[in-house]
Amino acid sequence: MMTPEQYEESLRQMNFKVYLQGELIDNPVDHPIIRPSMNSVKMTYKLAHDPQYADLMTATSHLSGETVNRFCHLHQSTEDLVKKVKMQRLLGQKTAACFQRCVGMDAINAVDSVTFEMDDKLGTEYHQRFIKFLTRMQEEDWTVDGAMTDPKGDRGLSPSRQADPDLFLHVVEKRQDGIIVRGAKAHQTGAINSHWILIMPTIAMSKEDADYAVSFVCPADEAGIFYIYGRQSCDTRKLEGGDIDVGNRQFGGHEALMVFDNVFIPWENVFMCGETEFSGSLVERFAGYHRQSYGGCKVGVGDVLIGATALAADYNGAAKASHIKDKLIEMTHLNETLYSCGLACSAEGHKTASGTYLIDLLLANVCKQNVTRFPYEIARLAEDIAGGLMVTMPSEKDLRHPVIGKVVEKYFQGVSGVPTEARMRILRLIENITLGTAAVGYRTESMHGAGSPQAQRIMIARQGNLEQKKNLAKAIAGIGE
Ligand code: SF4
Ligand code: FE
């Protein structure tokens, strides 16, 4: 396994082409806006070397028998699925941000079982190609970005009917040695902190969309790929040089538009090319795993938010009020409900034909559906308890000012004995998670990440087995005996 330092260095060796606020960036690793997101991924390497977290952060590869980072592992049991969620909660607690590496883990687990079933039915050789890649990924301890979401253009039209054919990523040429692809993937979490990218189609497709049913891996800095970095609320505070107003000094997440400008992919890296009948199950399984993931990562960030809120109440002198205590209980109840769903869909998982374990899809979708709601309520309660000062407070520069600094100290003092600076720090942290850069990961991503709410409702309808429930009622009611 790579050390955190080796991980950072390995990114520095890459040749990323990244645009940020209209400029081509020289060195993403050390860019003040990007670096906190790199620190979050780095934490997945750091904790893997810490003996107290070895059980969660590492696993034994079923391919080599070696110890690998769990992010590179295929789940071999329901216990592995449960440990995955616990690992994600831990990392959410340690970073209070999106640590990005889960998308690759979820992608390899989905691609594994789907390519196995594809080969079994069609006689293709995608699975062995995939296993060859996975072997290297485990040996090298790569961070892989699982990339699914296309820009999608007109949502009422299928990929091949779009006015612009590039609105879904597609194959433009098949050659003897490989394929040429063009298009883009949007909202790509952690792309610029990844060594490789694993591309998957974004929706179930029909025969006419064959050029769009494509899955492959390629180095994240491959010729012809470039990125346009996503803007986040309050991101330029990171350019100010202070460490209070940013809310989270060290960690963050990122998303980017990933553009493929006629990129060559050799056949050995292609895992689907035209098999439209399998694109639906690949989407369903990847989404299922990622909906499970949210029952871990968002809960860990929620733990930090609840802790910060309780501290804000302490510093305000309001901690003993019964309504404050009750609101903290409610936040905890909601957060643990999310965790319960993450654990439940894991414990109820089952083995697929390839040997890799899949979560219970109904429960994973229920998990994510709750995630589209509960973090909003948790954030609302956090803002209620924090008070309006969270958004009206002067800046760190005012606090540090030789003259007005004393005024800020004096008038923003809460309970005596707690420095005003501590109160400012905790309020900025709450602001960061609910409204600032981390709100991408905690709030809007809770809504749309791993699929928007309606996508889960479609799956819940499909998996809910209403007919069986009707039969249960008929049996009890004595109908049709
Ligand atoms: Fe991992 Fe959560 Fe970020 Fe997805 S949103 S990559 S599950 S931390
Ligand atoms: Fe996500």
Coordinates of C-alpha atoms and ligand atoms in Angstrom, one line a residue:
M1 CA 0.0 0.0 0.0
M2 CA 1.2 3.5 -0.8
T3 CA 2.0 5.9 2.1
P4 CA 0.2 9.2 2.1
E5 CA 3.4 10.9 1.0
Q6 CA 3.8 8.5 -1.9
Y7 CA 0.2 9.1 -2.9
E8 CA 0.8 12.9 -3.0
E9 CA 4.0 12.5 -4.9
S10 CA 2.4 10.1 -7.4
L11 CA -0.1 12.8 -8.3
R12 CA 2.6 15.3 -8.8
Q13 CA 4.1 13.0 -11.4
M14 CA 0.9 13.1 -13.4
N15 CA 0.2 15.4 -16.3
F16 CA -3.3 16.7 -15.6
K17 CA -4.8 19.4 -17.8
V18 CA -7.1 21.3 -15.5
Y19 CA -8.8 24.6 -16.0
L20 CA -9.9 26.5 -12.8
Q21 CA -11.6 29.8 -13.1
G22 CA -10.6 30.3 -16.7
E23 CA -7.0 29.4 -16.2
L24 CA -4.9 26.3 -17.0
I25 CA -3.4 25.2 -13.7
D26 CA 0.2 24.2 -13.5
N27 CA 0.2 22.1 -10.3
P28 CA -3.2 20.9 -9.0
V29 CA -1.6 19.2 -6.0
D30 CA -0.4 22.5 -4.4
H31 CA -3.2 24.8 -5.7
P32 CA -4.9 26.3 -2.6
I33 CA -8.4 25.6 -3.9
I34 CA -7.7 22.0 -4.9
R35 CA -5.3 20.9 -2.2
P36 CA -7.8 20.4 0.6
S37 CA -9.6 17.8 -1.6
M38 CA -6.3 16.0 -2.1
N39 CA -5.8 16.0 1.6
S40 CA -9.1 14.1 2.0
V41 CA -8.1 11.3 -0.4
K42 CA -4.7 11.3 1.3
M43 CA -6.5 10.4 4.5
T44 CA -7.6 7.1 2.9
Y45 CA -3.9 6.2 2.5
K46 CA -2.9 7.5 6.0
L47 CA -5.6 5.6 8.0
A48 CA -4.8 2.4 6.1
H49 CA -1.4 2.4 7.8
D50 CA -2.8 3.0 11.2
P51 CA -3.0 -0.3 13.1
Q52 CA -6.1 0.8 15.1
Y53 CA -8.0 1.1 11.8
A54 CA -6.5 -1.8 9.9
D55 CA -9.7 -3.9 10.2
L56 CA -11.8 -1.3 8.5
M57 CA -9.3 0.3 6.2
T58 CA -7.7 -2.8 4.7
A59 CA -8.8 -6.2 3.4
T60 CA -7.3 -9.3 2.1
S61 CA -7.4 -9.4 -1.7
H62 CA -9.2 -12.5 -3.1
L63 CA -6.9 -12.2 -6.1
S64 CA -3.4 -12.1 -4.5
G65 CA -4.1 -12.9 -0.8
E66 CA -2.2 -9.7 0.0
T67 CA -3.4 -6.9 2.3
V68 CA -4.9 -4.1 0.2
N69 CA -6.6 -0.8 0.9
R70 CA -10.3 -1.5 1.2
F71 CA -11.0 1.1 -1.5
C72 CA -9.3 -1.4 -4.0
H73 CA -11.2 -4.4 -2.7
L74 CA -14.1 -6.5 -4.1
H75 CA -16.5 -7.3 -1.3
Q76 CA -16.3 -11.0 -0.5
S77 CA -19.0 -11.2 2.2
T78 CA -21.7 -9.2 3.9
E79 CA -19.1 -8.5 6.6
D80 CA -17.0 -6.7 3.9
L81 CA -20.1 -4.6 2.9
V82 CA -20.7 -3.6 6.6
K83 CA -17.0 -2.7 7.1
K84 CA -17.1 -0.6 4.0
V85 CA -19.9 1.6 5.5
K86 CA -18.1 1.8 8.8
M87 CA -14.9 2.8 7.0
Q88 CA -16.8 5.6 5.3
R89 CA -18.3 6.9 8.5
L90 CA -14.8 6.9 10.0
L91 CA -13.4 8.9 7.1
G92 CA -16.4 11.3 7.2
Q93 CA -15.5 11.9 10.8
K94 CA -11.8 12.5 10.1
T95 CA -12.3 14.9 7.2
A96 CA -15.8 16.4 7.5
A97 CA -15.8 16.4 3.7
C98 CA -16.2 14.1 0.7
F99 CA -13.0 11.9 0.5
Q100 CA -13.8 10.9 -3.1
R101 CA -12.3 7.5 -3.3
C102 CA -15.6 5.6 -2.9
V103 CA -16.7 6.1 -6.5
G104 CA -13.9 3.9 -7.8
M105 CA -14.5 1.3 -5.2
D106 CA -18.2 1.2 -6.1
A107 CA -17.4 1.1 -9.8
I108 CA -15.0 -1.8 -9.6
N109 CA -17.5 -3.8 -7.6
A110 CA -20.3 -3.1 -10.1
V111 CA -18.1 -3.7 -13.2
D112 CA -16.8 -7.0 -11.7
S113 CA -20.2 -8.8 -11.5
V114 CA -21.7 -7.3 -14.6
T115 CA -18.7 -8.2 -16.9
F116 CA -18.8 -11.7 -15.4
E117 CA -22.4 -12.1 -16.4
M118 CA -21.8 -10.5 -19.8
D119 CA -19.1 -12.9 -20.6
D120 CA -21.2 -15.8 -19.4
K121 CA -24.1 -14.9 -21.7
L122 CA -22.3 -13.4 -24.7
G123 CA -18.9 -15.2 -24.7
T124 CA -17.0 -11.9 -24.5
E125 CA -13.8 -11.5 -22.6
Y126 CA -14.4 -8.3 -20.6
H127 CA -14.2 -9.9 -17.2
Q128 CA -10.6 -11.2 -17.6
R129 CA -9.6 -7.8 -18.9
F130 CA -11.2 -6.2 -15.9
I131 CA -9.5 -8.6 -13.5
K132 CA -6.1 -7.8 -15.1
F133 CA -6.7 -4.1 -14.4
L134 CA -7.9 -4.7 -10.9
T135 CA -4.8 -6.8 -10.1
R136 CA -2.7 -3.7 -11.1
M137 CA -5.0 -1.3 -9.2
Q138 CA -4.5 -3.4 -6.0
E139 CA -0.8 -3.7 -6.5
E140 CA -0.3 0.0 -7.2
D141 CA -2.9 1.1 -4.7
W142 CA -4.4 3.5 -7.2
T143 CA -7.2 5.9 -6.6
V144 CA -9.7 5.3 -9.4
D145 CA -12.5 7.7 -10.3
G146 CA -15.7 5.9 -11.2
A147 CA -17.3 8.1 -13.8
M148 CA -20.9 7.6 -14.8
T149 CA -22.9 10.8 -15.2
D150 CA -23.0 12.3 -18.7
P151 CA -24.1 15.9 -19.3
K152 CA -27.3 14.4 -20.8
G153 CA -28.6 17.5 -22.7
D154 CA -32.3 17.2 -23.4
R155 CA -33.6 14.7 -20.7
G156 CA -36.5 13.8 -22.9
L157 CA -34.3 12.3 -25.6
S158 CA -32.2 9.1 -25.7
P159 CA -28.4 9.5 -26.2
S160 CA -28.5 8.8 -30.0
R161 CA -31.4 11.3 -30.5
Q162 CA -29.6 14.3 -28.9
A163 CA -29.1 17.3 -31.2
D164 CA -25.4 17.2 -30.2
P165 CA -24.1 13.6 -30.3
D166 CA -21.4 14.3 -27.7
L167 CA -23.9 15.0 -24.8
F168 CA -23.4 11.4 -23.9
L169 CA -19.9 9.9 -24.1
H170 CA -19.7 7.6 -27.1
V171 CA -17.5 5.5 -29.4
V172 CA -16.7 7.5 -32.5
E173 CA -14.4 4.9 -34.1
K174 CA -13.6 1.2 -33.7
R175 CA -10.1 0.2 -34.7
Q176 CA -8.2 -3.0 -34.7
D177 CA -6.2 -2.0 -31.7
G178 CA -9.0 -0.1 -29.7
I179 CA -11.7 2.5 -29.8
I180 CA -11.8 6.3 -30.0
V181 CA -14.2 8.0 -27.6
R182 CA -15.6 11.5 -27.4
G183 CA -17.9 13.3 -25.0
A184 CA -17.8 14.2 -21.3
K185 CA -18.6 13.1 -17.8
A186 CA -20.1 15.8 -15.5
H187 CA -19.8 16.3 -11.7
Q188 CA -16.8 14.0 -11.5
T189 CA -15.9 13.6 -7.8
G190 CA -12.2 13.5 -7.1
A191 CA -11.2 13.2 -10.7
I192 CA -8.1 15.3 -10.4
N193 CA -7.0 13.3 -7.3
S194 CA -7.3 10.1 -9.2
H195 CA -4.7 8.0 -11.0
W196 CA -7.2 6.2 -13.3
I197 CA -10.8 6.7 -14.4
L198 CA -13.3 3.9 -14.9
I199 CA -16.0 5.0 -17.3
M200 CA -19.5 3.5 -17.2
P201 CA -22.7 4.3 -19.2
T202 CA -25.2 6.5 -17.3
I203 CA -28.6 5.0 -18.2
A204 CA -30.2 1.8 -19.5
M205 CA -30.1 1.8 -23.3
S206 CA -31.8 0.4 -26.3
K207 CA -30.1 -1.1 -29.4
E208 CA -30.0 2.3 -31.2
D209 CA -27.8 3.6 -28.5
A210 CA -25.1 0.9 -29.0
D211 CA -22.3 3.5 -29.4
Y212 CA -23.1 4.9 -26.0
A213 CA -23.0 1.6 -24.1
V214 CA -19.3 1.8 -23.4
S215 CA -17.2 1.1 -20.3
F216 CA -13.4 1.3 -20.0
V217 CA -10.5 2.4 -17.9
C218 CA -7.8 4.9 -18.8
P219 CA -5.2 7.0 -17.0
A220 CA -6.7 10.2 -15.6
D221 CA -4.1 12.3 -17.4
E222 CA -4.4 10.5 -20.8
A223 CA -3.8 12.6 -23.9
G224 CA -7.1 14.2 -25.1
I225 CA -8.7 14.4 -21.6
F226 CA -9.0 17.7 -19.8
Y227 CA -11.0 19.0 -16.8
I228 CA -12.9 22.1 -15.9
Y229 CA -12.9 22.5 -12.1
G230 CA -16.3 22.9 -10.4
R231 CA -17.0 26.1 -8.5
Q232 CA -18.0 25.8 -4.8
S233 CA -19.7 28.3 -2.5
C234 CA -17.1 30.4 -0.6
D235 CA -14.2 28.7 -2.5
T236 CA -12.1 31.8 -2.8
R237 CA -11.8 32.1 0.9
K238 CA -9.1 29.5 0.5
L239 CA -7.0 32.1 -1.3
E240 CA -7.1 34.5 1.6
G241 CA -4.4 32.7 3.6
G242 CA -6.3 32.5 6.9
D243 CA -7.5 29.4 8.6
I244 CA -10.8 30.5 10.4
D245 CA -13.0 31.7 7.6
V246 CA -12.5 28.6 5.5
G247 CA -14.3 26.6 8.2
N248 CA -12.4 23.5 7.4
R249 CA -8.6 24.3 7.3
Q250 CA -7.4 21.0 5.9
F251 CA -10.1 19.1 4.0
G252 CA -12.6 19.4 1.2
G253 CA -13.9 17.6 -1.9
H254 CA -14.1 18.5 -5.5
E255 CA -16.1 17.9 -8.7
A256 CA -15.1 18.6 -12.3
L257 CA -16.3 18.3 -15.8
M258 CA -14.2 15.7 -17.5
V259 CA -13.9 16.1 -21.3
F260 CA -12.8 13.4 -23.8
D261 CA -11.6 15.0 -27.0
N262 CA -11.2 11.9 -29.2
V263 CA -9.3 9.7 -26.7
F264 CA -7.8 6.4 -27.8
I265 CA -8.6 3.4 -25.5
P266 CA -6.8 0.1 -26.3
W267 CA -9.1 -3.0 -26.3
E268 CA -7.5 -4.5 -23.2
N269 CA -9.0 -1.6 -21.3
V270 CA -12.5 -1.8 -22.7
F271 CA -15.1 -3.6 -20.5
M272 CA -18.3 -2.9 -22.6
C273 CA -18.7 -1.8 -26.1
G274 CA -22.2 -1.9 -27.6
E275 CA -23.8 -4.5 -25.2
T276 CA -26.8 -2.3 -24.5
E277 CA -28.7 -5.0 -22.6
F278 CA -26.2 -4.8 -19.8
S279 CA -25.9 -1.1 -19.4
G280 CA -29.0 -1.0 -17.2
S281 CA -27.7 -3.5 -14.7
L282 CA -24.3 -1.7 -14.5
V283 CA -26.1 1.5 -13.7
E284 CA -28.3 -0.2 -11.2
R285 CA -25.5 -1.9 -9.3
F286 CA -23.1 1.1 -9.3
A287 CA -25.9 3.3 -8.1
G288 CA -26.9 0.8 -5.5
Y289 CA -23.4 0.6 -4.1
H290 CA -23.0 4.3 -4.1
R291 CA -26.4 4.7 -2.4
Q292 CA -25.1 2.4 0.3
S293 CA -22.0 4.5 0.6
Y294 CA -24.0 7.5 1.6
G295 CA -25.2 5.6 4.7
G296 CA -21.6 5.9 5.8
C297 CA -19.9 9.0 4.6
K298 CA -22.8 11.5 5.2
V299 CA -23.2 10.0 8.7
G300 CA -19.5 10.7 9.5
V301 CA -19.8 14.3 8.4
G302 CA -23.1 14.4 10.3
D303 CA -21.2 13.4 13.4
V304 CA -18.9 16.4 13.0
L305 CA -21.8 18.7 12.4
I306 CA -23.7 17.5 15.5
G307 CA -20.5 17.9 17.6
A308 CA -19.9 21.4 16.2
T309 CA -23.6 22.3 17.0
A310 CA -23.4 21.0 20.5
L311 CA -20.2 23.1 21.0
A312 CA -21.9 26.2 19.6
A313 CA -24.6 25.7 22.2
D314 CA -22.0 25.3 24.9
Y315 CA -20.2 28.4 23.8
N316 CA -23.5 30.4 23.6
G317 CA -24.4 29.3 27.1
A318 CA -27.6 27.6 25.8
A319 CA -26.6 24.0 26.3
K320 CA -28.9 23.4 29.2
A321 CA -32.1 24.6 27.5
S322 CA -34.4 21.6 27.0
H323 CA -35.3 22.5 23.4
I324 CA -31.6 22.6 22.5
K325 CA -31.0 19.2 24.1
D326 CA -34.1 17.9 22.2
K327 CA -32.8 19.3 18.9
L328 CA -29.5 17.6 19.4
I329 CA -31.3 14.3 20.1
E330 CA -33.3 14.8 16.9
M331 CA -30.1 15.4 14.9
T332 CA -28.6 12.2 16.4
H333 CA -31.8 10.2 15.7
L334 CA -31.8 11.3 12.0
N335 CA -28.1 10.6 11.6
E336 CA -28.2 7.2 13.1
T337 CA -31.3 6.3 11.0
L338 CA -29.1 7.0 7.9
Y339 CA -26.4 4.7 9.4
S340 CA -29.0 2.0 10.1
C341 CA -30.0 1.9 6.5
G342 CA -26.4 1.8 5.3
L343 CA -25.8 -1.2 7.6
A344 CA -29.1 -2.9 6.8
C345 CA -28.5 -3.0 3.0
S346 CA -25.1 -4.3 3.7
A347 CA -26.1 -7.1 6.1
E348 CA -28.8 -8.1 3.7
G349 CA -26.4 -8.3 0.8
H350 CA -26.0 -11.4 -1.4
K351 CA -23.4 -13.1 -3.5
T352 CA -23.4 -12.5 -7.3
A353 CA -22.3 -15.0 -9.9
S354 CA -18.8 -13.6 -9.9
G355 CA -18.4 -14.1 -6.2
T356 CA -18.6 -10.4 -5.4
Y357 CA -21.3 -9.4 -2.9
L358 CA -24.0 -7.0 -3.8
I359 CA -26.0 -4.9 -1.3
D360 CA -29.8 -5.4 -1.0
L361 CA -30.9 -2.9 -3.7
L362 CA -34.3 -2.0 -2.1
L363 CA -32.7 -1.1 1.2
A364 CA -29.8 0.8 -0.5
N365 CA -32.3 2.9 -2.3
V366 CA -34.3 3.5 0.9
C367 CA -31.0 4.5 2.5
K368 CA -30.3 7.1 -0.2
Q369 CA -33.9 8.4 -0.3
N370 CA -33.5 9.2 3.4
V371 CA -30.2 10.9 2.6
T372 CA -32.0 13.2 0.2
R373 CA -34.0 14.5 3.3
F374 CA -32.4 14.0 6.7
P375 CA -29.1 16.0 6.2
Y376 CA -31.3 19.0 5.2
E377 CA -33.2 18.7 8.5
I378 CA -29.9 18.1 10.4
A379 CA -28.5 21.2 8.8
R380 CA -31.7 23.2 9.6
L381 CA -31.4 22.3 13.3
A382 CA -27.7 23.1 13.3
E383 CA -28.4 26.6 11.9
D384 CA -31.2 27.0 14.5
I385 CA -28.9 26.2 17.4
A386 CA -25.8 28.0 15.9
G387 CA -27.7 31.3 15.7
G388 CA -27.6 34.1 13.1
L389 CA -24.0 35.0 14.0
M390 CA -22.9 32.1 11.8
V391 CA -23.7 34.3 8.8
T392 CA -23.2 37.8 10.1
M393 CA -19.9 37.4 11.9
P394 CA -16.9 39.6 10.9
S395 CA -13.8 38.0 9.2
E396 CA -10.7 36.5 10.6
K397 CA -8.8 39.6 9.4
D398 CA -11.1 41.8 11.7
L399 CA -10.3 39.5 14.6
R400 CA -6.6 39.8 13.9
H401 CA -6.7 43.6 13.4
P402 CA -4.6 45.6 15.8
V403 CA -7.4 48.0 16.6
I404 CA -10.8 46.5 15.9
G405 CA -9.7 43.0 16.9
K406 CA -10.4 43.9 20.5
V407 CA -13.9 45.0 19.6
V408 CA -14.6 41.7 17.8
E409 CA -13.2 39.9 20.9
K410 CA -15.4 41.8 23.2
Y411 CA -18.7 41.8 21.5
F412 CA -18.6 38.2 20.2
Q413 CA -17.7 36.7 23.5
G414 CA -20.1 34.0 24.6
V415 CA -19.7 32.2 27.9
S416 CA -16.7 33.5 29.8
G417 CA -13.7 31.3 29.6
V418 CA -14.2 30.3 26.0
P419 CA -12.1 32.5 23.6
T420 CA -14.1 34.4 21.0
E421 CA -11.8 32.8 18.4
A422 CA -13.0 29.3 19.4
R423 CA -16.6 30.4 19.0
M424 CA -15.8 31.9 15.6
R425 CA -14.1 28.7 14.5
I426 CA -17.0 26.4 15.4
L427 CA -19.5 28.7 13.7
R428 CA -17.4 28.8 10.6
L429 CA -17.2 25.0 10.6
I430 CA -21.0 24.8 10.8
E431 CA -21.2 27.4 8.0
N432 CA -18.7 25.4 5.9
I433 CA -20.7 22.1 6.2
T434 CA -24.2 23.7 5.7
L435 CA -23.5 26.6 3.3
G436 CA -19.8 26.6 2.3
T437 CA -17.5 24.4 0.3
A438 CA -18.4 21.2 2.2
A439 CA -22.1 21.9 1.6
V440 CA -21.5 20.5 -1.9
G441 CA -20.8 17.1 -0.3
Y442 CA -23.2 17.3 2.7
R443 CA -26.3 19.0 1.2
T444 CA -26.7 19.2 -2.5
E445 CA -24.8 15.9 -3.1
S446 CA -27.1 14.3 -0.5
M447 CA -29.9 15.3 -2.9
H448 CA -28.4 14.5 -6.3
G449 CA -25.2 12.4 -5.7
A450 CA -25.7 8.7 -6.6
G451 CA -28.9 9.7 -8.3
S452 CA -31.6 12.2 -7.6
P453 CA -34.6 11.3 -5.4
Q454 CA -36.9 10.2 -8.2
A455 CA -34.2 7.6 -9.4
Q456 CA -34.5 5.9 -6.0
R457 CA -38.3 6.0 -6.1
I458 CA -38.3 4.2 -9.4
M459 CA -36.0 1.5 -7.9
I460 CA -38.2 1.3 -4.7
A461 CA -41.2 0.8 -7.0
R462 CA -39.4 -1.9 -8.9
Q463 CA -38.1 -3.7 -5.8
G464 CA -41.0 -3.1 -3.4
N465 CA -42.9 -6.3 -4.4
L466 CA -46.4 -4.9 -4.2
E467 CA -48.0 -8.2 -5.5
Q468 CA -46.5 -10.2 -2.7
K469 CA -47.8 -7.6 -0.2
K470 CA -51.3 -7.9 -1.8
N471 CA -51.2 -11.6 -1.4
L472 CA -50.3 -11.2 2.3
A473 CA -53.3 -9.0 2.8
K474 CA -55.6 -11.4 0.9
A475 CA -54.5 -14.3 3.0
I476 CA -55.2 -12.4 6.2
A477 CA -58.5 -11.1 4.9
G478 CA -59.6 -14.5 3.6
I479 CA -60.0 -13.4 0.0
G480 CA -59.9 -16.0 -2.8
E481 CA -59.2 -19.1 -0.6
Ligands
SF4_1 FE1 -17.4 8.8 -0.9 FE2 -19.5 10.1 0.1 FE3 -17.8 11.4 -1.5 FE4 -19.4 9.6 -2.6 S1 -20.0 11.5 -1.5 S2 -17.2 9.8 -2.9 S3 -19.6 8.1 -0.9 S4 -17.4 10.5 0.5
FE2 FE -21.0 11.1 -4.4

